[in-house]
Coordinates of C-alpha atoms in Angstrom, one line a residue:
Chain A
X1 CA 20.8 24.9 37.2
X2 CA 24.4 25.5 36.3
X3 CA 24.6 28.4 33.7
X4 CA 26.7 26.6 31.1
X5 CA 24.5 23.5 31.4
X6 CA 21.4 25.7 31.0
X7 CA 23.0 27.4 28.0
X8 CA 23.5 24.0 26.4
X9 CA 19.9 23.0 27.1
X10 CA 18.6 26.2 25.6
X11 CA 20.8 25.9 22.5
X12 CA 19.7 22.4 21.8
X13 CA 16.1 23.7 21.7
X14 CA 16.8 25.3 18.4
X15 CA 16.7 21.8 16.8
X16 CA 13.3 21.0 15.3
X17 CA 11.1 18.8 17.4
X18 CA 13.2 19.3 20.5
X19 CA 11.4 20.7 23.5
X20 CA 12.6 21.4 27.0
X21 CA 12.6 17.8 28.3
X22 CA 14.3 16.3 25.2
X23 CA 16.9 19.1 25.3
X24 CA 17.7 18.3 28.9
X25 CA 18.0 14.6 28.1
X26 CA 20.3 15.4 25.2
X27 CA 22.5 17.7 27.2
X28 CA 22.9 15.1 30.0
X29 CA 23.6 12.3 27.5
X30 CA 26.3 14.4 25.8
X31 CA 28.0 15.3 29.1
X32 CA 27.6 12.0 30.9
X33 CA 28.1 9.5 28.1
X34 CA 29.4 10.9 24.9
X35 CA 31.8 13.9 25.3
X36 CA 33.7 12.8 22.2
X37 CA 30.5 12.8 20.2
X38 CA 29.7 16.2 21.6
X39 CA 33.0 17.6 20.4
X40 CA 32.5 16.0 17.0
X41 CA 29.0 17.6 16.9
X42 CA 30.3 21.1 17.7
X43 CA 33.0 20.8 15.0
X44 CA 30.5 19.5 12.4
X45 CA 28.0 22.2 13.0
X46 CA 30.7 24.9 12.8
X47 CA 32.2 23.5 9.6
X48 CA 28.7 23.1 8.0
X49 CA 27.6 26.6 8.9
X50 CA 30.9 28.0 7.7
X51 CA 31.2 26.1 4.4
X52 CA 27.9 25.0 3.2
X53 CA 26.1 27.3 0.8
X54 CA 24.0 26.8 -2.3
X55 CA 25.1 25.2 -5.6
X56 CA 25.7 27.8 -8.3
X57 CA 23.7 25.7 -10.8
X58 CA 20.9 23.8 -9.0
X59 CA 20.9 25.7 -5.7
X60 CA 20.9 22.7 -3.4
X61 CA 23.1 22.8 -0.3
X62 CA 26.7 22.1 -0.9
X63 CA 30.1 23.0 0.4
X64 CA 31.5 23.4 -3.1
X65 CA 30.9 26.1 -5.7
X66 CA 28.9 23.5 -7.8
X67 CA 27.5 20.3 -6.3
X68 CA 28.6 16.8 -7.2
X69 CA 25.3 16.1 -9.0
X70 CA 25.6 19.1 -11.3
X71 CA 29.3 18.2 -12.0
X72 CA 28.5 14.5 -12.7
X73 CA 28.9 14.0 -16.5
X74 CA 26.9 10.8 -16.4
X75 CA 23.6 12.4 -15.5
X76 CA 21.0 12.9 -18.2
X77 CA 20.8 16.6 -19.2
X78 CA 17.5 16.1 -21.0
X79 CA 15.5 15.6 -17.8
X80 CA 15.3 18.2 -15.1
X81 CA 13.4 17.7 -11.9
X82 CA 12.2 20.8 -10.0
X83 CA 11.7 20.5 -6.3
X84 CA 11.1 23.0 -3.5
X85 CA 13.9 22.2 -1.1
X86 CA 17.3 20.4 -0.7
X87 CA 15.5 17.8 1.5
X88 CA 13.3 16.8 -1.5
X89 CA 16.4 16.1 -3.5
X90 CA 17.7 13.8 -0.8
X91 CA 14.4 12.0 -0.5
X92 CA 14.1 11.4 -4.3
X93 CA 17.8 10.3 -4.4
X94 CA 17.2 7.9 -1.5
X95 CA 14.0 6.4 -2.9
X96 CA 14.5 6.3 -6.7
X97 CA 17.1 5.7 -9.4
X98 CA 16.4 9.1 -11.0
X99 CA 19.5 10.0 -12.9
X100 CA 18.6 13.4 -14.5
X101 CA 19.4 16.9 -13.2
X102 CA 17.7 18.7 -10.3
X103 CA 16.7 22.3 -9.7
X104 CA 15.9 23.5 -6.2
X105 CA 13.5 26.5 -5.9
X106 CA 14.3 27.1 -2.2
X107 CA 10.6 27.9 -1.8
X108 CA 7.3 28.0 -3.6
X109 CA 5.2 30.7 -5.3
X110 CA 3.2 32.4 -2.5
X111 CA 1.8 35.8 -3.6
X112 CA 0.4 36.4 -0.1
X113 CA 3.9 36.2 1.4
X114 CA 5.3 38.3 -1.4
X115 CA 7.1 35.4 -3.1
X116 CA 6.6 35.7 -6.8
X117 CA 8.6 34.3 -9.8
X118 CA 11.4 36.8 -9.3
X119 CA 12.0 35.9 -5.7
X120 CA 12.2 32.2 -6.6
X121 CA 14.7 33.0 -9.4
X122 CA 12.5 31.5 -12.1
X123 CA 14.2 33.6 -14.7
X124 CA 17.4 31.7 -13.9
X125 CA 15.5 28.4 -14.3
X126 CA 14.2 29.5 -17.6
X127 CA 17.8 30.4 -18.7
X128 CA 18.9 27.0 -17.6
X129 CA 16.1 25.2 -19.5
X130 CA 17.1 27.0 -22.7
X131 CA 20.9 26.4 -22.4
X132 CA 20.8 22.8 -21.2
X133 CA 18.7 21.4 -23.9
X134 CA 16.1 20.1 -21.4
X135 CA 13.4 17.9 -23.0
X136 CA 11.4 17.0 -20.0
X137 CA 10.7 19.1 -16.9
X138 CA 9.5 17.0 -14.0
X139 CA 7.4 19.1 -11.6
X140 CA 8.1 17.6 -8.2
X141 CA 6.9 20.5 -6.0
X142 CA 4.7 19.5 -3.0
X143 CA 1.1 18.7 -3.5
X144 CA 0.0 21.6 -1.2
X145 CA -1.9 24.5 -2.7
X146 CA 1.3 26.6 -3.2
X147 CA 3.1 23.6 -4.6
X148 CA 0.3 23.2 -7.2
X149 CA 0.3 26.8 -8.1
X150 CA 4.1 26.7 -8.6
X151 CA 3.8 23.6 -10.7
X152 CA 1.1 25.2 -12.8
X153 CA 3.3 28.3 -13.4
X154 CA 6.3 26.1 -14.3
X155 CA 4.2 24.0 -16.7
X156 CA 3.2 27.2 -18.6
X157 CA 6.9 28.3 -18.7
X158 CA 7.8 24.9 -20.2
X159 CA 5.0 25.1 -22.7
X160 CA 6.3 28.5 -24.0
X161 CA 9.8 26.9 -24.4
X162 CA 8.3 23.8 -26.2
X163 CA 9.5 21.5 -23.4
X164 CA 7.4 18.6 -22.1
X165 CA 6.2 19.1 -18.5
X166 CA 5.3 16.2 -16.3
X167 CA 3.8 16.2 -12.8
X168 CA 4.6 13.5 -10.2
X169 CA 1.6 11.2 -9.7
X170 CA -0.9 11.9 -6.9
X171 CA -2.9 9.1 -5.4
X172 CA -3.2 6.6 -2.6
X173 CA 0.1 6.3 -0.7
X174 CA 1.7 2.8 -0.5
X175 CA -0.1 0.7 2.2
X176 CA -2.9 3.2 2.3
X177 CA -6.6 2.3 2.8
X178 CA -9.2 3.8 0.5
X179 CA -11.7 4.0 3.2
X180 CA -9.5 6.4 5.3
X181 CA -8.2 8.4 2.4
X182 CA -9.2 12.1 2.1
X183 CA -11.5 13.1 -0.7
X184 CA -9.0 15.2 -2.6
X185 CA -6.5 12.3 -2.7
X186 CA -9.1 9.8 -3.7
X187 CA -10.4 12.0 -6.5
X188 CA -6.8 12.4 -7.8
X189 CA -6.3 8.6 -7.6
X190 CA -9.4 7.8 -9.6
X191 CA -8.9 10.5 -12.3
X192 CA -5.2 9.5 -12.6
X193 CA -6.0 5.7 -13.1
X194 CA -3.8 3.8 -15.5
X195 CA -4.2 0.7 -17.6
X196 CA -3.4 -2.4 -15.6
Chain B
X1 CA 25.4 13.8 -0.4
X2 CA 27.8 16.6 0.2
X3 CA 30.6 15.4 2.6
X4 CA 30.3 18.2 5.2
X5 CA 26.5 17.9 5.1
X6 CA 26.8 14.2 5.6
X7 CA 29.3 14.8 8.5
X8 CA 26.8 17.0 10.2
X9 CA 24.0 14.4 9.8
X10 CA 26.2 11.7 11.2
X11 CA 27.3 13.9 14.1
X12 CA 23.7 14.7 15.0
X13 CA 23.0 11.0 15.3
X14 CA 25.0 10.9 18.6
X15 CA 22.0 12.6 20.2
X16 CA 19.7 10.2 22.1
X17 CA 16.5 9.4 20.2
X18 CA 17.8 10.8 16.9
X19 CA 18.0 8.4 13.9
X20 CA 18.9 9.0 10.3
X21 CA 15.7 10.8 9.3
X22 CA 15.6 13.1 12.3
X23 CA 19.3 13.9 11.9
X24 CA 18.7 14.9 8.2
X25 CA 15.7 17.1 9.2
X26 CA 17.8 18.8 11.9
X27 CA 20.7 19.4 9.6
X28 CA 18.5 20.9 6.9
X29 CA 16.7 23.0 9.5
X30 CA 19.9 24.4 10.9
X31 CA 21.4 25.2 7.5
X32 CA 18.2 26.5 5.8
X33 CA 16.5 28.3 8.6
X34 CA 18.7 28.9 11.7
X35 CA 22.4 29.4 11.1
X36 CA 22.6 31.7 14.1
X37 CA 21.1 29.0 16.3
X38 CA 23.5 26.5 14.8
X39 CA 26.5 28.7 15.7
X40 CA 25.2 29.2 19.2
X41 CA 24.7 25.4 19.5
X42 CA 28.3 24.7 18.5
X43 CA 29.6 27.2 21.0
X44 CA 27.4 25.9 23.8
X45 CA 28.4 22.3 23.2
X46 CA 32.1 23.3 23.1
X47 CA 31.9 25.4 26.3
X48 CA 29.9 22.7 28.2
X49 CA 32.3 19.8 27.2
X50 CA 35.3 22.0 28.1
X51 CA 34.0 23.4 31.4
X52 CA 31.4 21.1 33.0
X53 CA 32.7 18.5 35.4
X54 CA 31.4 17.0 38.6
X55 CA 30.8 18.9 41.9
X56 CA 33.5 18.2 44.4
X57 CA 30.9 17.7 47.1
X58 CA 27.7 16.1 45.6
X59 CA 29.1 15.0 42.2
X60 CA 26.3 16.5 40.1
X61 CA 27.3 18.3 36.8
X62 CA 28.6 21.8 37.3
X63 CA 31.1 24.2 35.7
X64 CA 32.3 25.3 39.1
X65 CA 34.5 23.4 41.6
X66 CA 31.5 23.1 43.9
X67 CA 27.9 23.5 42.6
X68 CA 25.5 26.3 43.6
X69 CA 23.3 23.9 45.6
X70 CA 26.2 22.7 47.8
X71 CA 27.3 26.3 48.4
X72 CA 23.9 27.5 49.3
X73 CA 23.9 28.2 53.1
X74 CA 20.1 28.2 53.2
X75 CA 19.7 24.5 52.4
X76 CA 19.0 22.0 55.2
X77 CA 22.2 20.0 56.0
X78 CA 20.2 17.5 58.1
X79 CA 18.5 15.9 55.1
X80 CA 20.5 14.3 52.3
X81 CA 18.8 12.9 49.1
X82 CA 20.8 10.2 47.2
X83 CA 20.0 9.9 43.5
X84 CA 21.6 8.0 40.7
X85 CA 22.2 10.8 38.1
X86 CA 22.3 14.6 37.7
X87 CA 19.1 14.3 35.7
X88 CA 17.4 13.0 38.8
X89 CA 18.5 16.1 40.7
X90 CA 16.9 18.3 38.1
X91 CA 13.7 16.3 38.0
X92 CA 13.3 16.5 41.8
X93 CA 14.2 20.2 41.8
X94 CA 11.6 20.9 39.1
X95 CA 8.8 18.9 40.7
X96 CA 9.2 19.5 44.4
X97 CA 10.3 22.1 47.0
X98 CA 12.9 19.8 48.5
X99 CA 15.4 22.0 50.2
X100 CA 18.0 19.6 51.6
X101 CA 21.3 18.4 50.2
X102 CA 21.8 16.0 47.3
X103 CA 24.3 13.3 46.6
X104 CA 24.7 11.9 43.1
X105 CA 26.0 8.4 42.8
X106 CA 26.7 8.6 39.1
X107 CA 25.5 5.0 38.7
X108 CA 24.0 2.2 40.8
X109 CA 25.4 -1.0 42.4
X110 CA 25.6 -3.6 39.7
X111 CA 27.9 -6.5 40.7
X112 CA 27.5 -8.2 37.3
X113 CA 28.9 -5.1 35.6
X114 CA 31.7 -4.9 38.2
X115 CA 30.2 -1.8 39.9
X116 CA 30.5 -2.2 43.7
X117 CA 30.5 0.2 46.6
X118 CA 34.0 1.4 45.8
X119 CA 33.3 2.2 42.2
X120 CA 30.3 4.3 43.3
X121 CA 32.5 6.1 45.9
X122 CA 30.2 5.1 48.8
X123 CA 33.1 5.5 51.2
X124 CA 33.0 9.2 50.3
X125 CA 29.3 9.3 50.9
X126 CA 29.8 7.7 54.3
X127 CA 32.4 10.3 55.1
X128 CA 30.0 13.0 54.1
X129 CA 27.2 11.6 56.3
X130 CA 29.5 11.6 59.3
X131 CA 30.8 15.1 58.8
X132 CA 27.6 16.9 57.8
X133 CA 25.5 15.8 60.7
X134 CA 22.8 14.2 58.4
X135 CA 19.8 13.0 60.3
X136 CA 17.7 11.7 57.4
X137 CA 19.0 9.9 54.3
X138 CA 16.4 9.9 51.5
X139 CA 17.0 6.9 49.2
X140 CA 15.8 8.2 45.8
X141 CA 17.5 5.7 43.6
X142 CA 15.4 4.3 40.7
X143 CA 12.9 1.5 41.5
X144 CA 14.7 -0.9 39.1
X145 CA 16.3 -4.0 40.6
X146 CA 19.7 -2.3 40.7
X147 CA 18.2 0.8 42.2
X148 CA 16.6 -1.3 44.9
X149 CA 19.8 -3.1 45.7
X150 CA 21.6 0.2 46.0
X151 CA 18.9 1.6 48.3
X152 CA 19.1 -1.5 50.5
X153 CA 22.9 -1.2 50.8
X154 CA 22.6 2.6 51.6
X155 CA 19.9 1.9 54.2
X156 CA 22.3 -0.5 56.0
X157 CA 25.1 2.1 55.9
X158 CA 22.7 4.6 57.4
X159 CA 21.7 2.1 60.1
X160 CA 25.3 1.6 61.1
X161 CA 25.7 5.4 61.4
X162 CA 22.5 5.8 63.4
X163 CA 20.9 7.8 60.6
X164 CA 17.2 7.5 59.7
X165 CA 16.8 6.2 56.1
X166 CA 13.7 6.8 54.1
X167 CA 12.7 5.4 50.7
X168 CA 10.7 7.4 48.1
X169 CA 7.1 6.0 47.9
X170 CA 6.3 3.4 45.3
X171 CA 2.7 3.1 44.0
X172 CA 0.3 4.1 41.3
X173 CA 1.6 7.1 39.3
X174 CA -0.7 10.2 39.1
X175 CA -3.5 9.7 36.7
X176 CA -2.9 5.9 36.5
X177 CA -5.5 3.3 36.3
X178 CA -5.4 0.3 38.6
X179 CA -6.7 -2.1 36.0
X180 CA -3.7 -1.4 33.8
X181 CA -1.0 -1.2 36.5
X182 CA 1.6 -4.0 36.6
X183 CA 1.5 -6.5 39.5
X184 CA 4.7 -5.2 41.2
X185 CA 3.5 -1.6 41.3
X186 CA 0.0 -2.6 42.6
X187 CA 1.5 -4.8 45.4
X188 CA 3.7 -1.8 46.4
X189 CA 0.7 0.5 46.3
X190 CA -1.4 -1.8 48.5
X191 CA 1.3 -2.6 51.1
X192 CA 2.3 1.1 51.2
X193 CA -1.2 2.3 51.9
X194 CA -1.6 5.2 54.4
X195 CA -4.3 6.6 56.6
X196 CA -6.8 8.8 54.7

C-alpha cells in the first residue's frame, strides 16, 4: 500500500473502537469523499491538543483557564457533584437539569495502582468544599468497586466537614427486566426502594 | 461544552460510522489518554490530503505520480482487473495472490446519475487495453445492478477488441447457509455450478 495512505490508516487506529478494517474504510472515505472534512478534522485535532487542558477549579477539560460552568454565576454553589471523568460531566449535563457545581477527579481511588487520595488531589477538593460553602456533596463516581471505594472515602471527608453526602441511586436501569438483572443490582434496587 | 472540544467532536463526525456518542468518546480518549496519537493523526490526515491523488495509469489512490503496482515490472501485463474503487484493490490484494494489473473506475455506470462511459474515463481504459497487450479483462465490479451494467458494458468493449472478458464468480459466500441465502444469489450459485 502507498506509504502515506498506510500512515493515515495506522494513525486512525489510535481512535477507540477502530480496528484495521474500520481505519481503512475511514481513510478511503476521507480521501475519496470528504477532503474538506479531513482538513477540518486535522485542524480541530491540532487545536484541541494544543489548547485544551484542565479547568483550574473543577478539572474538567477546557480550553480556558477556568471552564464556563465554573464561571457561570447562576449555578448553585451549595451543591457539588463529584465525578470521575470529563465524560461523566457531559453525560449528566445532557441527561439532567442539574445546575450545581462539578468536581472531576480524573480517576478513582485504586491503591493497587498506587492511586491514593493525594494522587487524586482530594486535598484540593477538601479545600474547595470549605471555601465554597458546599451543603451537599453528590457522589457520582461509577458503581464499580473502585468507584464505591472512592465514594466511601469522600463521604467520610464530607462527614468530617459537616457536609451532607448523597450517592446517586443504584437499581434497575430504565427499560430493564428484573429476570435478567444481576444479583448485585437487584439487591441494590430492593434495599433502595422508595415510597410510591 | 467547551468550543474547541465541541469543534473536535463535530469534526470527528465526518468519519463514516461515527455518530455523536462515538465522536464524544473519541475526542475524550484523544485528549485524556493519547495526545501523542492525536498529533500523529492530525499530521497524517494533513499529509494524506495534501499529497495523495490518483495514479496516472490505474487511477488508484497514491502519493506518487504512478503507483507502486503500476511501476512493478514483475506484474503480469496480460491480465487486467477492473474494479470500482481503491478499496476494492486493497481487498483483492489482501485476500488473493493476484499478480496482474488493476484499473480503478472510481465509480460505476449509472445513467440516472448522469455517469456514462465518458465520466468513467472508459476511453482511457480502452486505450490502455490496446497498448498494454491485455489478453484477459477480469470484471470485478460489484454485483449490484450498476456494477452488473458496468461489467456488461466492459465485456462488450473487450469483445470488440478481441480480448477475453471474465467475471468474478457469484454464489454462496464462504460459511454461508443455503437456507438463508437470497434467491438471486442462490440462482447464481446453481447456474454457476462447476465440476467437482
